[in-house]
């Protein structure tokens, strides 16, 4: 199976997961905010389902009273009790045992539950992590609602308890809640991504229009290239104007009046990318603009 | 001409153009597999998927070391992660999983927590004995141990006849089905609670076990004092042999987690907690199954069967069955 070395933390939220093929998938842990958001979505969905379920059963019950008397009502009550029980305990379990290993809320936010050792997520792990919700969520909720007529001191203990578990994920670097510890799981952010358009495939026309010299391209390195990529993909024309102006100044580009900033930037991106990638093939990486090339052979 | 020479070496553009169709195909297969069951994929699809996965994975390594297009790397990371969890995911069907749960996993997990089961039982007995002694010496203790809603009309103030009546006729309760269901869901919730509380080093679970025993002891003391001990035994045990067993197991599961967190042994604390959690969770699903039986016995059996000896016979039968199921060692097929 895959191996994970939990000691090797690359950067903050990133964790290594080496597949049996030897490639590191570099999983990103979900942030506390994402997890809280996913839970809230699930929680409201649960309540909505419960309300709809109750309305359906009650209206069915009203229908059967006339026809069959108390037997119908009894059946409705049994269904409601069982339905509530299953929903409360198995909503999370049923979704997380499934292929996506995520509840609807988690799917929405691109999260998924993963076994910490990189192995497969087993049903008992999913059950363990979700039964813990009983003390993490439902116990504090019952304290807050004060349903059992508890006095102030106990309500206060309840509140402290709730806070302890609520903020538990913030006290460890892997963002584990009690259920994750017991189950040996963690929650990662692995959203579905679309394959973005390739910015590096500039047309011949662009290449003819913008001809950069090697010196002009050597002004920047990989870091700047990727920053530029983000600027181009973000599509904010004002930022693009500013960035274009900065680059023109830096490389001494002769600015013509009708020149379009976006076209200029994508042409520069394509040219710079091509140059850096070619250098890379010959073993010369240039991290950023401060990375000097003096002691390296030119191609 | 210039363009051709440049592309002759390597370019991330051509690299991407050559493989894009494969990635799209992989994404499409994954999408179908994730939406429904594996059955939506044909045999050819299932053969193709791991191949596509491996080629995407190698494309990811290549892209990481030769391409500067971060969006491409991010896309491939996402795609490979999804494919990895599919290719190395669980393959057993739901039916197989249920079968192996009943044949192996459940009894194994119960056997594994036998020490905690004994402790849990001892705690409950301690509570029972303590409450029994307290209530025998001073009946006023009864009301402070047992919450009013649970006691109902059964209190120290009730006449012996009234107490006897509660053992054979639960106040003319109709709707046995509802009653059984209510008991099942309520008890399950309590035992899930006992399990989850184990996380706090097992201390609240232990207290809960003692308290459960205390309720039992207080009732016993009250009925024994009126000469109804034998009858109470039948009333209690017909479902209690299953229900109390289940609650003891739930407590044991909680204690298992708690003690493994405190005393992880050779493992790291986190690894010990994980192993304990998985064993305990399997046992817990079993506990819920047991409580379902208990609910049926309590809701129907107890109301319909009023003969003491029959009640005792059913109680013993259930208890022996559970013990045999859990603790008689069996031959397992070597692959474990």
PDB file of C-alpha atoms in Angstrom, chain A residues 10-282:
ATOM      1  CA  UNK A  10       6.308  20.038   3.334  1.00  0.00           C
ATOM      2  CA  UNK A  11       4.594  23.342   3.738  1.00  0.00           C
ATOM      3  CA  UNK A  12       1.912  23.996   6.310  1.00  0.00           C
ATOM      4  CA  UNK A  13      -1.150  22.262   4.967  1.00  0.00           C
ATOM      5  CA  UNK A  14       0.610  19.871   2.621  1.00  0.00           C
ATOM      6  CA  UNK A  15       1.199  16.186   3.396  1.00  0.00           C
ATOM      7  CA  UNK A  16       3.076  13.564   1.453  1.00  0.00           C
ATOM      8  CA  UNK A  17       1.286  10.497   0.194  1.00  0.00           C
ATOM      9  CA  UNK A  18       3.504   8.272  -1.914  1.00  0.00           C
ATOM     10  CA  UNK A  19       1.521   5.987  -4.165  1.00  0.00           C
ATOM     11  CA  UNK A  20       2.768   2.424  -4.761  1.00  0.00           C
ATOM     12  CA  UNK A  21       4.016   3.733  -8.105  1.00  0.00           C
ATOM     13  CA  UNK A  22       6.359   6.015  -6.200  1.00  0.00           C
ATOM     14  CA  UNK A  23       4.776   9.363  -6.990  1.00  0.00           C
ATOM     15  CA  UNK A  24       4.012  11.837  -4.232  1.00  0.00           C
ATOM     16  CA  UNK A  25       0.423  13.058  -4.511  1.00  0.00           C
ATOM     17  CA  UNK A  26       1.037  15.978  -2.110  1.00  0.00           C
ATOM     18  CA  UNK A  27      -2.328  16.063  -0.399  1.00  0.00           C
ATOM     19  CA  UNK A  28      -3.522  19.327   1.039  1.00  0.00           C
ATOM     20  CA  UNK A  29      -5.270  19.246   4.400  1.00  0.00           C
ATOM     21  CA  UNK A  30      -8.629  20.922   4.591  1.00  0.00           C
ATOM     22  CA  UNK A  31      -8.595  24.130   6.593  1.00  0.00           C
ATOM     23  CA  UNK A  32     -10.648  24.521   9.753  1.00  0.00           C
ATOM     24  CA  UNK A  33     -12.917  26.940   7.898  1.00  0.00           C
ATOM     25  CA  UNK A  34     -13.590  24.517   5.056  1.00  0.00           C
ATOM     26  CA  UNK A  35     -14.430  21.752   7.501  1.00  0.00           C
ATOM     27  CA  UNK A  36     -16.708  23.945   9.568  1.00  0.00           C
ATOM     28  CA  UNK A  37     -18.423  25.079   6.379  1.00  0.00           C
ATOM     29  CA  UNK A  38     -18.915  21.532   5.167  1.00  0.00           C
ATOM     30  CA  UNK A  39     -20.347  20.533   8.521  1.00  0.00           C
ATOM     31  CA  UNK A  40     -22.779  23.445   8.559  1.00  0.00           C
ATOM     32  CA  UNK A  41     -24.014  22.525   5.086  1.00  0.00           C
ATOM     33  CA  UNK A  42     -24.539  18.927   6.210  1.00  0.00           C
ATOM     34  CA  UNK A  43     -26.199  20.020   9.398  1.00  0.00           C
ATOM     35  CA  UNK A  44     -28.720  22.220   7.640  1.00  0.00           C
ATOM     36  CA  UNK A  45     -29.329  19.493   5.076  1.00  0.00           C
ATOM     37  CA  UNK A  46     -30.001  17.071   7.928  1.00  0.00           C
ATOM     38  CA  UNK A  47     -32.516  19.417   9.474  1.00  0.00           C
ATOM     39  CA  UNK A  48     -34.160  20.070   6.116  1.00  0.00           C
ATOM     40  CA  UNK A  49     -34.419  16.332   5.407  1.00  0.00           C
ATOM     41  CA  UNK A  50     -35.868  15.745   8.864  1.00  0.00           C
ATOM     42  CA  UNK A  51     -38.479  18.452   8.394  1.00  0.00           C
ATOM     43  CA  UNK A  52     -39.518  17.148   4.966  1.00  0.00           C
ATOM     44  CA  UNK A  53     -39.574  13.569   6.273  1.00  0.00           C
ATOM     45  CA  UNK A  54     -41.774  14.620   9.190  1.00  0.00           C
ATOM     46  CA  UNK A  55     -44.159  16.566   6.963  1.00  0.00           C
ATOM     47  CA  UNK A  56     -44.538  13.592   4.610  1.00  0.00           C
ATOM     48  CA  UNK A  57     -45.156  11.184   7.490  1.00  0.00           C
ATOM     49  CA  UNK A  58     -47.591  13.479   9.260  1.00  0.00           C
ATOM     50  CA  UNK A  59     -49.628  14.053   6.129  1.00  0.00           C
ATOM     51  CA  UNK A  60     -49.580  10.296   5.453  1.00  0.00           C
ATOM     52  CA  UNK A  61     -50.680   9.777   9.056  1.00  0.00           C
ATOM     53  CA  UNK A  62     -53.617  12.147   8.700  1.00  0.00           C
ATOM     54  CA  UNK A  63     -54.671  10.202   5.650  1.00  0.00           C
ATOM     55  CA  UNK A  64     -54.571   6.830   7.404  1.00  0.00           C
ATOM     56  CA  UNK A  65     -56.390   7.833  10.583  1.00  0.00           C
ATOM     57  CA  UNK A  66     -59.695   7.858   8.775  1.00  0.00           C
ATOM     58  CA  UNK A  67     -59.041   4.570   7.009  1.00  0.00           C
ATOM     59  CA  UNK A  68     -57.347   2.233   9.495  1.00  0.00           C
ATOM     60  CA  UNK A  69     -57.518   3.943  12.858  1.00  0.00           C
ATOM     61  CA  UNK A  70     -54.680   3.762  15.356  1.00  0.00           C
ATOM     62  CA  UNK A  71     -52.692   1.075  13.515  1.00  0.00           C
ATOM     63  CA  UNK A  72     -51.759   3.558  10.825  1.00  0.00           C
ATOM     64  CA  UNK A  73     -50.612   6.074  13.403  1.00  0.00           C
ATOM     65  CA  UNK A  74     -48.518   3.414  15.101  1.00  0.00           C
ATOM     66  CA  UNK A  75     -46.752   2.543  11.877  1.00  0.00           C
ATOM     67  CA  UNK A  76     -46.110   6.219  11.194  1.00  0.00           C
ATOM     68  CA  UNK A  77     -44.621   6.670  14.676  1.00  0.00           C
ATOM     69  CA  UNK A  78     -42.324   3.684  14.232  1.00  0.00           C
ATOM     70  CA  UNK A  79     -41.182   4.978  10.861  1.00  0.00           C
ATOM     71  CA  UNK A  80     -40.506   8.403  12.287  1.00  0.00           C
ATOM     72  CA  UNK A  81     -38.509   7.110  15.259  1.00  0.00           C
ATOM     73  CA  UNK A  82     -36.437   4.822  13.051  1.00  0.00           C
ATOM     74  CA  UNK A  83     -36.018   7.463  10.393  1.00  0.00           C
ATOM     75  CA  UNK A  84     -34.783   9.998  12.904  1.00  0.00           C
ATOM     76  CA  UNK A  85     -32.392   7.477  14.436  1.00  0.00           C
ATOM     77  CA  UNK A  86     -30.955   6.441  11.079  1.00  0.00           C
ATOM     78  CA  UNK A  87     -30.631  10.016   9.882  1.00  0.00           C
ATOM     79  CA  UNK A  88     -28.910  11.181  13.039  1.00  0.00           C
ATOM     80  CA  UNK A  89     -26.400   8.346  13.159  1.00  0.00           C
ATOM     81  CA  UNK A  90     -25.989   7.168   9.599  1.00  0.00           C
ATOM     82  CA  UNK A  91     -26.214  10.234   7.376  1.00  0.00           C
ATOM     83  CA  UNK A  92     -22.493  10.874   7.659  1.00  0.00           C
ATOM     84  CA  UNK A  93     -21.525   7.215   7.723  1.00  0.00           C
ATOM     85  CA  UNK A  94     -23.493   6.282   4.606  1.00  0.00           C
ATOM     86  CA  UNK A  95     -21.969   9.080   2.522  1.00  0.00           C
ATOM     87  CA  UNK A  96     -18.418   8.593   3.721  1.00  0.00           C
ATOM     88  CA  UNK A  97     -18.457   4.858   3.144  1.00  0.00           C
ATOM     89  CA  UNK A  98     -19.361   5.598  -0.477  1.00  0.00           C
ATOM     90  CA  UNK A  99     -16.907   5.993  -3.344  1.00  0.00           C
ATOM     91  CA  UNK A 100     -16.375   9.711  -2.891  1.00  0.00           C
ATOM     92  CA  UNK A 101     -15.671   9.341   0.855  1.00  0.00           C
ATOM     93  CA  UNK A 102     -17.426  12.611   1.461  1.00  0.00           C
ATOM     94  CA  UNK A 103     -20.770  13.898   2.632  1.00  0.00           C
ATOM     95  CA  UNK A 104     -22.692  16.289   0.409  1.00  0.00           C
ATOM     96  CA  UNK A 105     -21.257  19.266   2.292  1.00  0.00           C
ATOM     97  CA  UNK A 106     -17.731  17.964   1.865  1.00  0.00           C
ATOM     98  CA  UNK A 107     -18.270  17.304  -1.838  1.00  0.00           C
ATOM     99  CA  UNK A 108     -19.547  20.808  -2.267  1.00  0.00           C
ATOM    100  CA  UNK A 109     -16.322  22.208  -0.824  1.00  0.00           C
ATOM    101  CA  UNK A 110     -14.034  19.668  -2.497  1.00  0.00           C
ATOM    102  CA  UNK A 111     -13.113  17.795   0.676  1.00  0.00           C
ATOM    103  CA  UNK A 112     -12.720  14.097   1.204  1.00  0.00           C
ATOM    104  CA  UNK A 113     -11.935  11.742   4.060  1.00  0.00           C
ATOM    105  CA  UNK A 114      -8.680   9.835   3.682  1.00  0.00           C
ATOM    106  CA  UNK A 115      -6.992   7.193   5.829  1.00  0.00           C
ATOM    107  CA  UNK A 116      -3.899   8.756   7.378  1.00  0.00           C
ATOM    108  CA  UNK A 117      -1.682   5.848   6.355  1.00  0.00           C
ATOM    109  CA  UNK A 118      -2.724   6.323   2.734  1.00  0.00           C
ATOM    110  CA  UNK A 119      -4.388   2.933   2.699  1.00  0.00           C
ATOM    111  CA  UNK A 120      -7.999   2.368   1.937  1.00  0.00           C
ATOM    112  CA  UNK A 121     -10.666   3.982   4.029  1.00  0.00           C
ATOM    113  CA  UNK A 122     -12.476   1.152   5.782  1.00  0.00           C
ATOM    114  CA  UNK A 123     -16.055   1.097   6.998  1.00  0.00           C
ATOM    115  CA  UNK A 124     -15.031   0.719  10.651  1.00  0.00           C
ATOM    116  CA  UNK A 125     -12.907   3.867  10.414  1.00  0.00           C
ATOM    117  CA  UNK A 126     -15.830   5.824   8.987  1.00  0.00           C
ATOM    118  CA  UNK A 127     -18.128   4.489  11.698  1.00  0.00           C
ATOM    119  CA  UNK A 128     -15.636   5.324  14.440  1.00  0.00           C
ATOM    120  CA  UNK A 129     -15.094   8.889  13.277  1.00  0.00           C
ATOM    121  CA  UNK A 130     -18.792   9.574  12.980  1.00  0.00           C
ATOM    122  CA  UNK A 131     -19.999   7.989  16.214  1.00  0.00           C
ATOM    123  CA  UNK A 132     -17.708  10.480  17.953  1.00  0.00           C
ATOM    124  CA  UNK A 133     -19.969  13.258  16.715  1.00  0.00           C
ATOM    125  CA  UNK A 134     -22.301  12.197  19.472  1.00  0.00           C
ATOM    126  CA  UNK A 135     -20.064  13.824  22.073  1.00  0.00           C
ATOM    127  CA  UNK A 136     -18.630  16.472  19.785  1.00  0.00           C
ATOM    128  CA  UNK A 137     -21.880  17.911  18.492  1.00  0.00           C
ATOM    129  CA  UNK A 138     -25.021  16.385  19.920  1.00  0.00           C
ATOM    130  CA  UNK A 139     -24.024  16.366  23.581  1.00  0.00           C
ATOM    131  CA  UNK A 140     -23.083  20.081  23.631  1.00  0.00           C
ATOM    132  CA  UNK A 141     -26.234  20.834  21.635  1.00  0.00           C
ATOM    133  CA  UNK A 142     -28.369  19.165  24.265  1.00  0.00           C
ATOM    134  CA  UNK A 143     -26.563  21.162  26.949  1.00  0.00           C
ATOM    135  CA  UNK A 144     -27.138  24.416  25.104  1.00  0.00           C
ATOM    136  CA  UNK A 145     -30.801  23.720  24.485  1.00  0.00           C
ATOM    137  CA  UNK A 146     -31.046  22.833  28.195  1.00  0.00           C
ATOM    138  CA  UNK A 147     -33.678  20.246  27.413  1.00  0.00           C
ATOM    139  CA  UNK A 148     -33.157  18.221  30.566  1.00  0.00           C
ATOM    140  CA  UNK A 149     -33.591  21.108  32.983  1.00  0.00           C
ATOM    141  CA  UNK A 150     -29.933  21.233  33.959  1.00  0.00           C
ATOM    142  CA  UNK A 151     -28.785  23.993  36.266  1.00  0.00           C
ATOM    143  CA  UNK A 152     -26.244  26.725  35.569  1.00  0.00           C
ATOM    144  CA  UNK A 153     -23.118  24.898  36.707  1.00  0.00           C
ATOM    145  CA  UNK A 154     -23.753  21.867  34.525  1.00  0.00           C
ATOM    146  CA  UNK A 155     -24.665  24.049  31.568  1.00  0.00           C
ATOM    147  CA  UNK A 156     -21.332  25.828  32.034  1.00  0.00           C
ATOM    148  CA  UNK A 157     -19.439  22.534  32.086  1.00  0.00           C
ATOM    149  CA  UNK A 158     -21.342  21.623  28.958  1.00  0.00           C
ATOM    150  CA  UNK A 159     -20.263  24.831  27.300  1.00  0.00           C
ATOM    151  CA  UNK A 160     -16.617  24.248  28.232  1.00  0.00           C
ATOM    152  CA  UNK A 161     -16.892  20.720  26.905  1.00  0.00           C
ATOM    153  CA  UNK A 162     -18.376  21.979  23.662  1.00  0.00           C
ATOM    154  CA  UNK A 163     -15.577  24.507  23.242  1.00  0.00           C
ATOM    155  CA  UNK A 164     -12.936  21.875  23.961  1.00  0.00           C
ATOM    156  CA  UNK A 165     -14.187  19.683  21.142  1.00  0.00           C
ATOM    157  CA  UNK A 166     -15.177  22.520  18.852  1.00  0.00           C
ATOM    158  CA  UNK A 167     -11.650  23.901  18.825  1.00  0.00           C
ATOM    159  CA  UNK A 168      -9.894  20.545  19.056  1.00  0.00           C
ATOM    160  CA  UNK A 169      -8.834  20.629  15.377  1.00  0.00           C
ATOM    161  CA  UNK A 170      -7.107  23.956  15.948  1.00  0.00           C
ATOM    162  CA  UNK A 171      -4.823  22.517  18.630  1.00  0.00           C
ATOM    163  CA  UNK A 172      -3.018  19.984  16.448  1.00  0.00           C
ATOM    164  CA  UNK A 173      -1.154  20.566  13.247  1.00  0.00           C
ATOM    165  CA  UNK A 174      -3.042  17.923  11.293  1.00  0.00           C
ATOM    166  CA  UNK A 175      -6.435  19.519  12.031  1.00  0.00           C
ATOM    167  CA  UNK A 176      -7.710  16.292  13.578  1.00  0.00           C
ATOM    168  CA  UNK A 177     -10.942  16.222  15.485  1.00  0.00           C
ATOM    169  CA  UNK A 178     -11.565  13.542  18.110  1.00  0.00           C
ATOM    170  CA  UNK A 179     -13.223  11.297  15.539  1.00  0.00           C
ATOM    171  CA  UNK A 180     -10.228  11.569  13.214  1.00  0.00           C
ATOM    172  CA  UNK A 181      -7.857  10.503  15.964  1.00  0.00           C
ATOM    173  CA  UNK A 182      -9.928   7.444  16.795  1.00  0.00           C
ATOM    174  CA  UNK A 183     -10.443   6.496  13.170  1.00  0.00           C
ATOM    175  CA  UNK A 184      -6.968   7.274  11.853  1.00  0.00           C
ATOM    176  CA  UNK A 185      -8.305   9.571   9.171  1.00  0.00           C
ATOM    177  CA  UNK A 186      -7.802  13.085   8.006  1.00  0.00           C
ATOM    178  CA  UNK A 187      -9.760  15.343   5.737  1.00  0.00           C
ATOM    179  CA  UNK A 188      -8.035  16.636   2.629  1.00  0.00           C
ATOM    180  CA  UNK A 189      -8.928  19.329   0.139  1.00  0.00           C
ATOM    181  CA  UNK A 190      -8.898  17.673  -3.269  1.00  0.00           C
ATOM    182  CA  UNK A 191     -11.349  19.539  -5.440  1.00  0.00           C
ATOM    183  CA  UNK A 192     -12.230  18.548  -8.971  1.00  0.00           C
ATOM    184  CA  UNK A 193     -10.354  20.811 -11.294  1.00  0.00           C
ATOM    185  CA  UNK A 194     -10.961  21.701 -14.877  1.00  0.00           C
ATOM    186  CA  UNK A 195      -7.998  21.592 -17.189  1.00  0.00           C
ATOM    187  CA  UNK A 196      -7.312  25.274 -17.795  1.00  0.00           C
ATOM    188  CA  UNK A 197      -6.425  26.639 -21.211  1.00  0.00           C
ATOM    189  CA  UNK A 198      -2.766  26.482 -22.004  1.00  0.00           C
ATOM    190  CA  UNK A 199      -1.386  30.017 -21.785  1.00  0.00           C
ATOM    191  CA  UNK A 200       1.981  28.955 -23.133  1.00  0.00           C
ATOM    192  CA  UNK A 201       0.764  28.076 -26.604  1.00  0.00           C
ATOM    193  CA  UNK A 202       1.086  31.492 -28.166  1.00  0.00           C
ATOM    194  CA  UNK A 203       0.221  31.738 -31.835  1.00  0.00           C
ATOM    195  CA  UNK A 204       2.790  32.432 -34.523  1.00  0.00           C
ATOM    196  CA  UNK A 205       1.158  35.807 -35.015  1.00  0.00           C
ATOM    197  CA  UNK A 206       1.803  36.780 -31.406  1.00  0.00           C
ATOM    198  CA  UNK A 207       5.344  35.550 -31.607  1.00  0.00           C
ATOM    199  CA  UNK A 208       5.925  37.729 -34.649  1.00  0.00           C
ATOM    200  CA  UNK A 209       4.315  40.745 -33.074  1.00  0.00           C
ATOM    201  CA  UNK A 210       6.260  40.476 -29.829  1.00  0.00           C
ATOM    202  CA  UNK A 211       9.861  39.502 -30.283  1.00  0.00           C
ATOM    203  CA  UNK A 212      11.760  39.444 -27.034  1.00  0.00           C
ATOM    204  CA  UNK A 213      15.504  39.291 -26.840  1.00  0.00           C
ATOM    205  CA  UNK A 214      17.227  36.807 -24.504  1.00  0.00           C
ATOM    206  CA  UNK A 215      18.258  39.648 -22.222  1.00  0.00           C
ATOM    207  CA  UNK A 216      14.678  40.774 -21.925  1.00  0.00           C
ATOM    208  CA  UNK A 217      13.591  37.269 -21.023  1.00  0.00           C
ATOM    209  CA  UNK A 218      16.378  36.832 -18.500  1.00  0.00           C
ATOM    210  CA  UNK A 219      14.893  39.574 -16.337  1.00  0.00           C
ATOM    211  CA  UNK A 220      12.635  37.066 -14.596  1.00  0.00           C
ATOM    212  CA  UNK A 221      12.605  33.530 -13.228  1.00  0.00           C
ATOM    213  CA  UNK A 222      10.121  30.775 -12.410  1.00  0.00           C
ATOM    214  CA  UNK A 223       8.548  32.512  -9.459  1.00  0.00           C
ATOM    215  CA  UNK A 224       7.677  35.548 -11.539  1.00  0.00           C
ATOM    216  CA  UNK A 225       6.425  33.339 -14.352  1.00  0.00           C
ATOM    217  CA  UNK A 226       3.962  31.632 -12.041  1.00  0.00           C
ATOM    218  CA  UNK A 227       2.872  34.930 -10.560  1.00  0.00           C
ATOM    219  CA  UNK A 228       2.266  36.139 -14.091  1.00  0.00           C
ATOM    220  CA  UNK A 229       0.254  32.975 -14.782  1.00  0.00           C
ATOM    221  CA  UNK A 230      -2.010  33.783 -11.847  1.00  0.00           C
ATOM    222  CA  UNK A 231      -2.433  37.356 -13.050  1.00  0.00           C
ATOM    223  CA  UNK A 232      -3.406  36.178 -16.532  1.00  0.00           C
ATOM    224  CA  UNK A 233      -5.871  33.568 -15.234  1.00  0.00           C
ATOM    225  CA  UNK A 234      -7.448  35.938 -12.722  1.00  0.00           C
ATOM    226  CA  UNK A 235      -8.482  38.156 -15.644  1.00  0.00           C
ATOM    227  CA  UNK A 236      -8.501  41.481 -13.821  1.00  0.00           C
ATOM    228  CA  UNK A 237      -7.704  44.057 -16.520  1.00  0.00           C
ATOM    229  CA  UNK A 238      -6.556  46.727 -14.088  1.00  0.00           C
ATOM    230  CA  UNK A 239      -3.983  44.441 -12.487  1.00  0.00           C
ATOM    231  CA  UNK A 240      -2.873  43.350 -15.914  1.00  0.00           C
ATOM    232  CA  UNK A 241      -2.280  46.982 -16.946  1.00  0.00           C
ATOM    233  CA  UNK A 242      -0.131  47.529 -13.872  1.00  0.00           C
ATOM    234  CA  UNK A 243       1.868  44.343 -14.290  1.00  0.00           C
ATOM    235  CA  UNK A 244       2.375  45.019 -17.970  1.00  0.00           C
ATOM    236  CA  UNK A 245       3.639  48.510 -17.180  1.00  0.00           C
ATOM    237  CA  UNK A 246       6.082  47.109 -14.590  1.00  0.00           C
ATOM    238  CA  UNK A 247       7.452  44.489 -16.969  1.00  0.00           C
ATOM    239  CA  UNK A 248       7.781  46.990 -19.820  1.00  0.00           C
ATOM    240  CA  UNK A 249       9.758  49.250 -17.523  1.00  0.00           C
ATOM    241  CA  UNK A 250      11.980  46.453 -16.289  1.00  0.00           C
ATOM    242  CA  UNK A 251      12.897  45.017 -19.682  1.00  0.00           C
ATOM    243  CA  UNK A 252      12.961  48.347 -21.464  1.00  0.00           C
ATOM    244  CA  UNK A 253      10.201  47.455 -23.879  1.00  0.00           C
ATOM    245  CA  UNK A 254       9.277  50.041 -26.433  1.00  0.00           C
ATOM    246  CA  UNK A 255       5.669  50.663 -25.781  1.00  0.00           C
ATOM    247  CA  UNK A 256       3.432  51.281 -28.749  1.00  0.00           C
ATOM    248  CA  UNK A 257       0.148  53.024 -28.268  1.00  0.00           C
ATOM    249  CA  UNK A 258      -2.186  50.443 -29.747  1.00  0.00           C
ATOM    250  CA  UNK A 259      -0.539  47.594 -27.848  1.00  0.00           C
ATOM    251  CA  UNK A 260      -2.920  45.453 -25.803  1.00  0.00           C
ATOM    252  CA  UNK A 261      -1.682  44.681 -22.286  1.00  0.00           C
ATOM    253  CA  UNK A 262      -3.169  41.175 -22.201  1.00  0.00           C
ATOM    254  CA  UNK A 263      -1.644  40.257 -25.534  1.00  0.00           C
ATOM    255  CA  UNK A 264       1.703  41.623 -24.387  1.00  0.00           C
ATOM    256  CA  UNK A 265       1.591  39.676 -21.134  1.00  0.00           C
ATOM    257  CA  UNK A 266       0.578  36.379 -22.713  1.00  0.00           C
ATOM    258  CA  UNK A 267       3.250  36.724 -25.363  1.00  0.00           C
ATOM    259  CA  UNK A 268       5.822  37.452 -22.686  1.00  0.00           C
ATOM    260  CA  UNK A 269       4.525  34.555 -20.622  1.00  0.00           C
ATOM    261  CA  UNK A 270       4.768  32.160 -23.572  1.00  0.00           C
ATOM    262  CA  UNK A 271       8.251  33.299 -24.476  1.00  0.00           C
ATOM    263  CA  UNK A 272       9.550  33.288 -20.908  1.00  0.00           C
ATOM    264  CA  UNK A 273       7.955  29.898 -20.225  1.00  0.00           C
ATOM    265  CA  UNK A 274       9.521  28.410 -23.315  1.00  0.00           C
ATOM    266  CA  UNK A 275      12.929  29.770 -22.438  1.00  0.00           C
ATOM    267  CA  UNK A 276      12.812  28.645 -18.799  1.00  0.00           C
ATOM    268  CA  UNK A 277      11.563  25.190 -19.747  1.00  0.00           C
ATOM    269  CA  UNK A 278      14.326  24.741 -22.273  1.00  0.00           C
ATOM    270  CA  UNK A 279      16.912  25.789 -19.712  1.00  0.00           C
ATOM    271  CA  UNK A 280      15.323  23.365 -17.299  1.00  0.00           C
ATOM    272  CA  UNK A 281      15.871  20.489 -19.701  1.00  0.00           C
ATOM    273  CA  UNK A 282      19.548  21.270 -19.595  1.00  0.00           C
TER     274      UNK A 282
END
